[in-house]
CSV table of N, CA and C in Angstrom, one decimal:
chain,number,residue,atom,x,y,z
A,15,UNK,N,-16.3,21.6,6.8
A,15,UNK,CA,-17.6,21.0,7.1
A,15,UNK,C,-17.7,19.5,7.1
A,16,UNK,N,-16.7,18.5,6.5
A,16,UNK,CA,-16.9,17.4,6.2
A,16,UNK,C,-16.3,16.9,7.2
A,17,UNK,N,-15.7,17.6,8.5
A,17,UNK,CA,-15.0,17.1,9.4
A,17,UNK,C,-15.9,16.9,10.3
A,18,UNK,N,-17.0,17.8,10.0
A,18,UNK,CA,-17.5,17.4,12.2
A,18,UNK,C,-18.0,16.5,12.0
A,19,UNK,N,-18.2,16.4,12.9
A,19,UNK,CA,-19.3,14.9,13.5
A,19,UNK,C,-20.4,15.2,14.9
A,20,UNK,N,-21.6,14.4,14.7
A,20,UNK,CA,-22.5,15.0,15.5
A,20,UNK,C,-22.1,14.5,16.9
A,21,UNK,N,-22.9,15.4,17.9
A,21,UNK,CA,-22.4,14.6,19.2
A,21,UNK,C,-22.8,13.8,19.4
A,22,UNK,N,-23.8,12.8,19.1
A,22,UNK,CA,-23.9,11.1,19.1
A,22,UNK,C,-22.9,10.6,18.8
A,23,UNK,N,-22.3,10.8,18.0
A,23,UNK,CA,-20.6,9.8,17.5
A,23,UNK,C,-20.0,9.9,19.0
A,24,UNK,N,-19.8,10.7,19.4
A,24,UNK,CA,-19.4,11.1,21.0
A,24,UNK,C,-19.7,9.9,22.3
A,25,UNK,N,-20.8,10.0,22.6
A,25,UNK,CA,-22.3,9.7,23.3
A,25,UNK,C,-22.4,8.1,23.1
A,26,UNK,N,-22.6,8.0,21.4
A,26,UNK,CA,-23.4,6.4,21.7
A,26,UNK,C,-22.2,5.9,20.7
A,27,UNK,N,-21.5,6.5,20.1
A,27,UNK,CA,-20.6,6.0,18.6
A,27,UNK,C,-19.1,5.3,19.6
A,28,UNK,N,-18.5,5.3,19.1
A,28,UNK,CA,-16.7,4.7,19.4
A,28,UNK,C,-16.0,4.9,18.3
A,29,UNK,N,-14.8,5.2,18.8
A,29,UNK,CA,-13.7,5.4,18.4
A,29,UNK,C,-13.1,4.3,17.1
A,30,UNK,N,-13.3,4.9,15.8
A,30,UNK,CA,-12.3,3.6,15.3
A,30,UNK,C,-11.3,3.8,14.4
A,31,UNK,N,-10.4,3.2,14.4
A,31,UNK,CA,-8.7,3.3,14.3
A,31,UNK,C,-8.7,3.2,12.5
A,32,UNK,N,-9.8,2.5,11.9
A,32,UNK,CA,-9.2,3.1,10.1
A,32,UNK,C,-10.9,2.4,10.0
A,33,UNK,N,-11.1,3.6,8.9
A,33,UNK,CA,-12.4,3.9,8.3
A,33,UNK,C,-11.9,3.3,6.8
A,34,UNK,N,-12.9,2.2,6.4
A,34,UNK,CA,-13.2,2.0,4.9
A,34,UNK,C,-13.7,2.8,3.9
A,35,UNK,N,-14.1,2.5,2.8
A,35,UNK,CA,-14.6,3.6,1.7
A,35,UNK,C,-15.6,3.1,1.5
A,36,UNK,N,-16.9,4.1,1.7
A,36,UNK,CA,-17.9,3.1,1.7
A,36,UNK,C,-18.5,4.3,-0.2
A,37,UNK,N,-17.8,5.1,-0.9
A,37,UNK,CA,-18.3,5.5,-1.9
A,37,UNK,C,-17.8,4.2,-3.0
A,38,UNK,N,-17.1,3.7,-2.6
A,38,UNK,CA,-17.0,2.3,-3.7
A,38,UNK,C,-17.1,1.0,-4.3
A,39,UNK,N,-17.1,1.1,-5.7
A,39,UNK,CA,-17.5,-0.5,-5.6
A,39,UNK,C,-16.6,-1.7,-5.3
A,40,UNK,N,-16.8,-2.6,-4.1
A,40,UNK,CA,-15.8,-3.1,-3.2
A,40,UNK,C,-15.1,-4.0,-4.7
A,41,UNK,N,-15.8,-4.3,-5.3
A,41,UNK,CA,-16.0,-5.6,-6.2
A,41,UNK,C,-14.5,-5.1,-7.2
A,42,UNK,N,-15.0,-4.1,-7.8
A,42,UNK,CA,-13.7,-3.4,-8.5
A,42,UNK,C,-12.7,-3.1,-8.1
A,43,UNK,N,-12.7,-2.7,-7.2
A,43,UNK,CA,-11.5,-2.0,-6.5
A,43,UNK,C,-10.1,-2.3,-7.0
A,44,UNK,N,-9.6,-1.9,-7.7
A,44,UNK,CA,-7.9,-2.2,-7.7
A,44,UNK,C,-6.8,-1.5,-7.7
A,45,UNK,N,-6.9,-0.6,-6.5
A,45,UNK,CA,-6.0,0.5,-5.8
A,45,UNK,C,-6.5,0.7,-4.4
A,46,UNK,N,-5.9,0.6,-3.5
A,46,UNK,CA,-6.0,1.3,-2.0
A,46,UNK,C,-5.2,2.5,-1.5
A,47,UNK,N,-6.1,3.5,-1.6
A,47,UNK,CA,-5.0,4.9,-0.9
A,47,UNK,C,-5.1,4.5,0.6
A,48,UNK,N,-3.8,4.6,1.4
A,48,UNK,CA,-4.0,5.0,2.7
A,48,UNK,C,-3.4,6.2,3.2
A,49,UNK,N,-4.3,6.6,4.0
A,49,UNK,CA,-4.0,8.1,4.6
A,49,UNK,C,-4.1,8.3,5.5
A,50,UNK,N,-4.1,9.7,6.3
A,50,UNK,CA,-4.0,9.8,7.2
A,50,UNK,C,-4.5,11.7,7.5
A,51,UNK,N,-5.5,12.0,8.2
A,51,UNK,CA,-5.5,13.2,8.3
A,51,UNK,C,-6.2,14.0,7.2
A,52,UNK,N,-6.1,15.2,6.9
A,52,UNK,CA,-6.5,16.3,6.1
A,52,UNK,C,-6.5,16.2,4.4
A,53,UNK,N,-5.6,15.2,4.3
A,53,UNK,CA,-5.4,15.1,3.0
A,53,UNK,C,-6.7,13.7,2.2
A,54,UNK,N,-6.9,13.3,3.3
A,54,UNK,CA,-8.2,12.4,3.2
A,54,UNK,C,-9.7,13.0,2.4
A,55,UNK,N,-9.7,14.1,2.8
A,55,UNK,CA,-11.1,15.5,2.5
A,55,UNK,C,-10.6,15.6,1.3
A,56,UNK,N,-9.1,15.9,0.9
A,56,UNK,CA,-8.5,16.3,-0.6
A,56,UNK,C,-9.1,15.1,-1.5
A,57,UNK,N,-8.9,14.1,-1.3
A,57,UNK,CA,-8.9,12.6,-1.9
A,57,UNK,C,-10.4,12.6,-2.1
A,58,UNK,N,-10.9,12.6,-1.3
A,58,UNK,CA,-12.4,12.2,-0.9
A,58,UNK,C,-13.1,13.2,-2.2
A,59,UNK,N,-12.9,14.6,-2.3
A,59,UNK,CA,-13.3,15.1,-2.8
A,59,UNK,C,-13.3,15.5,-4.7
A,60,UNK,N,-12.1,15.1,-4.8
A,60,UNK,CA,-11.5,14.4,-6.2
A,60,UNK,C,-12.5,13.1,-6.4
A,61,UNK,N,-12.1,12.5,-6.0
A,61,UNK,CA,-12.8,10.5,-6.2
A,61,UNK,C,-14.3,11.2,-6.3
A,62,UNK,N,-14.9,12.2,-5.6
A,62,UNK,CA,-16.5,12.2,-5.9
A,62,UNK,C,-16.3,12.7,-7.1
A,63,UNK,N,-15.7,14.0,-7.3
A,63,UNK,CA,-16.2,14.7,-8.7
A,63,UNK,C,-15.6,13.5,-9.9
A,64,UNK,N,-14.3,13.2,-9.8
A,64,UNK,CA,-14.0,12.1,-10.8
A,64,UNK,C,-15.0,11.0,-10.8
A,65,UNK,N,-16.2,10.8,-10.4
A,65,UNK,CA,-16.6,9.3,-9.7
A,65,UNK,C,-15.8,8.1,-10.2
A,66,UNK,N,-15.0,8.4,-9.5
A,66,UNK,CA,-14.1,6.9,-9.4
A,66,UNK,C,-14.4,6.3,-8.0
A,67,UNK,N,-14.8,4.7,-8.6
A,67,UNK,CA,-15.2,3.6,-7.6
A,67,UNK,C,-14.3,2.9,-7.8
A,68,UNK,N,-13.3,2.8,-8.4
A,68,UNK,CA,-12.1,1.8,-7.9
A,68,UNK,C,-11.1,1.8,-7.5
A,69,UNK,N,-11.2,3.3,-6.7
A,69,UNK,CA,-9.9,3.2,-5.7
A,69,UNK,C,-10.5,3.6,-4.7
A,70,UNK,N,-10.1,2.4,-3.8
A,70,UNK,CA,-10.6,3.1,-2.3
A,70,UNK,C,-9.5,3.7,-1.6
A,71,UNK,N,-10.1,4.9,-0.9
A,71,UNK,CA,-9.4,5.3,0.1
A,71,UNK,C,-9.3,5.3,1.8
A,72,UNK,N,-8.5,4.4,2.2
A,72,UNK,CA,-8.8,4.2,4.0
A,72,UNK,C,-8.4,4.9,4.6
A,73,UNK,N,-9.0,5.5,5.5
A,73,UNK,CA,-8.5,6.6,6.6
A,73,UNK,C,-7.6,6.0,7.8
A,74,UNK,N,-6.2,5.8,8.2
A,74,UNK,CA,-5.9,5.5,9.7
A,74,UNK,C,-6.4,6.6,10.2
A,75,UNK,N,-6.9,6.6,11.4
A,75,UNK,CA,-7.5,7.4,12.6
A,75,UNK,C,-6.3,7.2,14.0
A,76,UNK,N,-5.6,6.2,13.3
A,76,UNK,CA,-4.5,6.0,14.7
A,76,UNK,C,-3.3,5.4,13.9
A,77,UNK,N,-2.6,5.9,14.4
A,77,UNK,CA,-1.2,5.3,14.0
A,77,UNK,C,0.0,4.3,14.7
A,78,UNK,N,-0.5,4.9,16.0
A,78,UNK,CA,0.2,4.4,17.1
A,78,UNK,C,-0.6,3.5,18.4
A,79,UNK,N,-0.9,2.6,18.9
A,79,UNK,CA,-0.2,1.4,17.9
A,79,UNK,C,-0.9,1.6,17.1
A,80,UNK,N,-0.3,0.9,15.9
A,80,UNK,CA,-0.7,0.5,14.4
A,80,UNK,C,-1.9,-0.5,14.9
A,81,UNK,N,-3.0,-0.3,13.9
A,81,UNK,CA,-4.3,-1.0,14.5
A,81,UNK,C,-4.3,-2.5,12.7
A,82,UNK,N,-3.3,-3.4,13.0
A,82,UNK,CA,-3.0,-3.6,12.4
A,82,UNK,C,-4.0,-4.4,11.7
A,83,UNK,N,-4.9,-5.6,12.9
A,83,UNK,CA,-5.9,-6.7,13.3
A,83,UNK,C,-7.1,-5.5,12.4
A,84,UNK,N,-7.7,-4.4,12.6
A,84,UNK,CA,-8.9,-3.0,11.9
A,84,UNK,C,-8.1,-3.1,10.5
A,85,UNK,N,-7.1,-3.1,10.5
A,85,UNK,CA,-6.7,-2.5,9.0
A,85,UNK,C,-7.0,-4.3,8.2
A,86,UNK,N,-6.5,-5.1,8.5
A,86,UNK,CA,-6.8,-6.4,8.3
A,86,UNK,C,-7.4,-6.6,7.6
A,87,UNK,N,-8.9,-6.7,8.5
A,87,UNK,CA,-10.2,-6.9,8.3
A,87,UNK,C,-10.7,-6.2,7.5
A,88,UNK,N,-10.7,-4.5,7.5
A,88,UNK,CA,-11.0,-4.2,5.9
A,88,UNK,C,-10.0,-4.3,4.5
A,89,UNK,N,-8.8,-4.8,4.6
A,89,UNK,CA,-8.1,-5.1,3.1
A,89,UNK,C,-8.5,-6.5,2.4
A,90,UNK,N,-9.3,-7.0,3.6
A,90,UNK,CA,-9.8,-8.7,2.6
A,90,UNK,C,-10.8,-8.7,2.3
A,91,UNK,N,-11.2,-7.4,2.2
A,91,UNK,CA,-12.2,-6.8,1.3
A,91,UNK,C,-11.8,-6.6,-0.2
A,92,UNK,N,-10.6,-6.4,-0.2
A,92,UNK,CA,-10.1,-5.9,-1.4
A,92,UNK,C,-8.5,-7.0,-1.9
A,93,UNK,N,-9.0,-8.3,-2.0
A,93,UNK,CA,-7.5,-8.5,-1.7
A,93,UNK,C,-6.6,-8.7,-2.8
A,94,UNK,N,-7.1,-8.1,-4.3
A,94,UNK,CA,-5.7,-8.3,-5.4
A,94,UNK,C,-5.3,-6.3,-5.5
A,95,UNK,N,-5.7,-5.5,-4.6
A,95,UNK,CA,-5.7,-4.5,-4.8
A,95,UNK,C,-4.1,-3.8,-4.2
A,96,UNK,N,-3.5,-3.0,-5.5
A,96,UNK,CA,-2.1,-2.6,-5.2
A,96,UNK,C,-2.6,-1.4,-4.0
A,97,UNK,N,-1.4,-1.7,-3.2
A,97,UNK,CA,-1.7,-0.3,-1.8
A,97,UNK,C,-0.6,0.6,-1.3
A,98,UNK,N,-1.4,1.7,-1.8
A,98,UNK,CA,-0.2,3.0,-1.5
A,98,UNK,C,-0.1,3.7,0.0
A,99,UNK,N,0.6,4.2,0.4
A,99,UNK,CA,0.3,4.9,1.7
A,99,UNK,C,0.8,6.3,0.9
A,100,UNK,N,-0.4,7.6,1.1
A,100,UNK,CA,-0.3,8.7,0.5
A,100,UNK,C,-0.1,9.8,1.8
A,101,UNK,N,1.0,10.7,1.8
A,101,UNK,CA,1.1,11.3,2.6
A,101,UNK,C,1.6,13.1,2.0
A,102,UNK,N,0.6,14.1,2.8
A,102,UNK,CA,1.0,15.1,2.0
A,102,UNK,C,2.3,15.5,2.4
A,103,UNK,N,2.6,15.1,3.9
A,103,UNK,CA,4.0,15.8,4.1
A,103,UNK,C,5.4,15.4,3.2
A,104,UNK,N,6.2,16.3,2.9
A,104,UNK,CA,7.4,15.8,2.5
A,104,UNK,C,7.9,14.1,2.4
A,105,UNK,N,8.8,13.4,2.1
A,105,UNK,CA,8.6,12.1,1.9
A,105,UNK,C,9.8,11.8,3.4
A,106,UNK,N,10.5,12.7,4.0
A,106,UNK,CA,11.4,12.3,4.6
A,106,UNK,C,10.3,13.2,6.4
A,107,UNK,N,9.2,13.5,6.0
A,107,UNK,CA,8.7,13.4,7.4
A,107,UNK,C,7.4,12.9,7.3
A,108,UNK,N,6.2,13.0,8.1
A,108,UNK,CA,5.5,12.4,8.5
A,108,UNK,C,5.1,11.2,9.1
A,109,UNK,N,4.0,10.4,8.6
A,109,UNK,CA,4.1,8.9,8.9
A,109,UNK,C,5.3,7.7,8.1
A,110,UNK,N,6.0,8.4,7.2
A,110,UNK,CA,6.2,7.5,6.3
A,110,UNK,C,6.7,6.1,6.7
A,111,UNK,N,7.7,6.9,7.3
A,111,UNK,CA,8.7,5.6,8.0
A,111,UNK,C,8.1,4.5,9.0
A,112,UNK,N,7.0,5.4,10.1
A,112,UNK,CA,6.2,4.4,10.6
A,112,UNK,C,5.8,3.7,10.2
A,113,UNK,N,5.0,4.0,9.0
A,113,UNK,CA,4.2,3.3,8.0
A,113,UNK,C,5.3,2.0,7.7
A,114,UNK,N,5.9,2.0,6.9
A,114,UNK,CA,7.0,1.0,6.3
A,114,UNK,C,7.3,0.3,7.4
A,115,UNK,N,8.0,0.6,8.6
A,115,UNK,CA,8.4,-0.1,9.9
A,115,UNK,C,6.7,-1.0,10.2
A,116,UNK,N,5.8,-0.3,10.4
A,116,UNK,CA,4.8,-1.0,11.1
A,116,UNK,C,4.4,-2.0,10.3
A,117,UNK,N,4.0,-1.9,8.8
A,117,UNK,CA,3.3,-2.7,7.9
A,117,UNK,C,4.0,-3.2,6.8
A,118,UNK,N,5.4,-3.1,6.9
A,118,UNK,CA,6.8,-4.3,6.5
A,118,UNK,C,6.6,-4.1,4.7
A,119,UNK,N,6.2,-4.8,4.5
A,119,UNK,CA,6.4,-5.7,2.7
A,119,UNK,C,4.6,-5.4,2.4
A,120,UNK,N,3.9,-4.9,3.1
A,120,UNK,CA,2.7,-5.0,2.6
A,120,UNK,C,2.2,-3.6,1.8
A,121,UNK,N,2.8,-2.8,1.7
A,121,UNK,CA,2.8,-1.3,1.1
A,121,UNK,C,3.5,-1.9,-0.4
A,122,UNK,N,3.1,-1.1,-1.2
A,122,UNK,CA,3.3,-1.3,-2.7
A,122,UNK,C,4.5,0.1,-3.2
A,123,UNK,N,3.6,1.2,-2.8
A,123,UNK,CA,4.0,2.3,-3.2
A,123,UNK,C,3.9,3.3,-2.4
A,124,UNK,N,4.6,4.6,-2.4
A,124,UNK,CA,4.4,5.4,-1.4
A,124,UNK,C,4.7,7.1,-2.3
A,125,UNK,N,3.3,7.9,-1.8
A,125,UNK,CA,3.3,9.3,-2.7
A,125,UNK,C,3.6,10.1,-1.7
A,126,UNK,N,3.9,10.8,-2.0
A,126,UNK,CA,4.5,12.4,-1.0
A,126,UNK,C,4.8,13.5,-1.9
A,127,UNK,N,5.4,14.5,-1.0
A,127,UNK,CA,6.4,15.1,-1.4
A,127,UNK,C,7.2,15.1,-1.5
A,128,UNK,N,8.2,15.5,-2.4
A,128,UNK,CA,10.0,15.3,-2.1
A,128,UNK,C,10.5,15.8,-1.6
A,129,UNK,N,11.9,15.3,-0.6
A,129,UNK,CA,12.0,15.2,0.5
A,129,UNK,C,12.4,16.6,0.3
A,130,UNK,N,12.2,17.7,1.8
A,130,UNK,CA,13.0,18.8,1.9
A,130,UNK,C,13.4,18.9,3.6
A,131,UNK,N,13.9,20.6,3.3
A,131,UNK,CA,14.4,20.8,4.6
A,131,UNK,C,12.8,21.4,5.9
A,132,UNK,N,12.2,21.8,4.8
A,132,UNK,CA,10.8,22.8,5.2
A,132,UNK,C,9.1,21.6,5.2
A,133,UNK,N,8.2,21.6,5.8
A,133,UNK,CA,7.0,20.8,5.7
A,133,UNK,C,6.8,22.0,4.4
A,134,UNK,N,6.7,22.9,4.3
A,134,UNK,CA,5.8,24.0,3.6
A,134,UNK,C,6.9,24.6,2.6
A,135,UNK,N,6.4,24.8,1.7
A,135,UNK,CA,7.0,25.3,0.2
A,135,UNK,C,7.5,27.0,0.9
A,136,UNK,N,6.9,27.6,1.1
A,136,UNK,CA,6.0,29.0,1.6
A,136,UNK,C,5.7,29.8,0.2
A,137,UNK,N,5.4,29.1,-0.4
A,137,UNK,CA,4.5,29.8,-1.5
A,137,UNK,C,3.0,29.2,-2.0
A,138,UNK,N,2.0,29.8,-1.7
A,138,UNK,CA,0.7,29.2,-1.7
A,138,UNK,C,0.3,28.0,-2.9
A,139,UNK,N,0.5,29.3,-4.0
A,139,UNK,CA,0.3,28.2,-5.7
A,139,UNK,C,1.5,27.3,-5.7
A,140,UNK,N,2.8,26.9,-4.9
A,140,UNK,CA,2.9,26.1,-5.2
A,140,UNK,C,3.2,24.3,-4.6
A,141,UNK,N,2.4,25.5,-3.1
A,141,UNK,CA,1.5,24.2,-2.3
A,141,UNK,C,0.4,23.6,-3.0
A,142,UNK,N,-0.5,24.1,-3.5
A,142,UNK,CA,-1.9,23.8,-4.4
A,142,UNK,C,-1.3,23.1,-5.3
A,143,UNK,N,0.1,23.1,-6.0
A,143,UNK,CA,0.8,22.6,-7.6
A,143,UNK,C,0.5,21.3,-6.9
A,144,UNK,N,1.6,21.3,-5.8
A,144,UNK,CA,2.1,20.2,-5.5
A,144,UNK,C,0.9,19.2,-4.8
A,145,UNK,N,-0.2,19.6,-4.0
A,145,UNK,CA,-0.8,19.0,-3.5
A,145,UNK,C,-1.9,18.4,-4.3
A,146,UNK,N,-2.2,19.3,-5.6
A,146,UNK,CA,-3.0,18.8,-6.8
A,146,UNK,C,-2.4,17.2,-7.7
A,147,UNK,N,-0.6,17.7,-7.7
A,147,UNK,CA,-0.3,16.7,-8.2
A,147,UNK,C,-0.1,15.2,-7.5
A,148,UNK,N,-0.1,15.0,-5.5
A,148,UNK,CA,0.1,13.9,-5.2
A,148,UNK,C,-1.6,13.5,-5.2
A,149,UNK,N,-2.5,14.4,-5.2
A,149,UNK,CA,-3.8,13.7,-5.0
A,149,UNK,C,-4.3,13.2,-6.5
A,150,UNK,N,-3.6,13.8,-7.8
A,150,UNK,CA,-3.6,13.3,-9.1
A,150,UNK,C,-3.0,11.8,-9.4
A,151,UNK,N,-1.6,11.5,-8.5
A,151,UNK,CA,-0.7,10.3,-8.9
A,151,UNK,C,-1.8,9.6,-8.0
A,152,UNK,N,-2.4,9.3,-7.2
A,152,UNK,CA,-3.2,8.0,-6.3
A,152,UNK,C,-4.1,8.1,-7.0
A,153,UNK,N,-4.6,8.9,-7.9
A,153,UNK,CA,-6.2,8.6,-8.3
A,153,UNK,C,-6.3,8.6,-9.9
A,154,UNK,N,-4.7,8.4,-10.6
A,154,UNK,CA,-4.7,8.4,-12.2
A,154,UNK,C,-5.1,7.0,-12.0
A,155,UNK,N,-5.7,6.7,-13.1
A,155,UNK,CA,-5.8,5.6,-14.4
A,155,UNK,C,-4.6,4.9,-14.2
């Protein structure tokens, strides 16, 4: 449910390449998750029931090109804040490497999974273990 969006976004809205956090207080902030995709709802949804305001989480909506000038402009929002790029896939696929290649020395830390041969465990509880635990390391204390 947290995905749609009304057909005005469509119509009269535009497209934009990385969404800020608007649940937090900019002022505190001293962590930035960046993400990408599905695992964003995960985050989102943790940070509300924890109410934590000091870690924001930014959405890329594009990856390719890297919307480097959008991402910019919202991190000087935040700028003594350590920044992770959180990815649920495995650490040897997804965006990671993009990530690293596109935005050099400016990444701090990077959470995943460990690396495998498979995206998927194929065991349910211990996709939930594992997905519980990378959305736990971006949003500890």
């Amino acid at each position: 449910p947290d995905v749609i969006s009304p057909i005005s976004d469509f119509t009269k809205g535009h497209f934009e390449e990385v969404i800020d956090d608007s649940f937090v207080t900019k002022s505190k902030v001293r962590r930035i998750v960046l993400c990408s995709g599905k695992v964003f709802y995960d985050l989102r949804k943790e940070q509300e029931i924890r109410s934590i305001k000091d870690i924001a989480i930014i959405r890329l909506e594009q990856l390719y090109p890297f919307p480097e000038r959008q991402l910019a402009r919202i991190l000087t929002k935040y700028p003594k804040a350590e920044k992770i790029w959180l990815q649920e896939e495995p650490e040897n696929m997804g965006a990671r490497d993009f990530i690293l290649r596109s935005y050099k020395d400016k990444i701090d830390r990077i959470i995943s999974r460990k690396a495998s041969a498979s995206p998927a465990t194929g065991f349910m509880k211990v996709h939930l273990e594992e997905q519980q635990a990378i959305i736990n390391s971006a949003l500890e204390k």
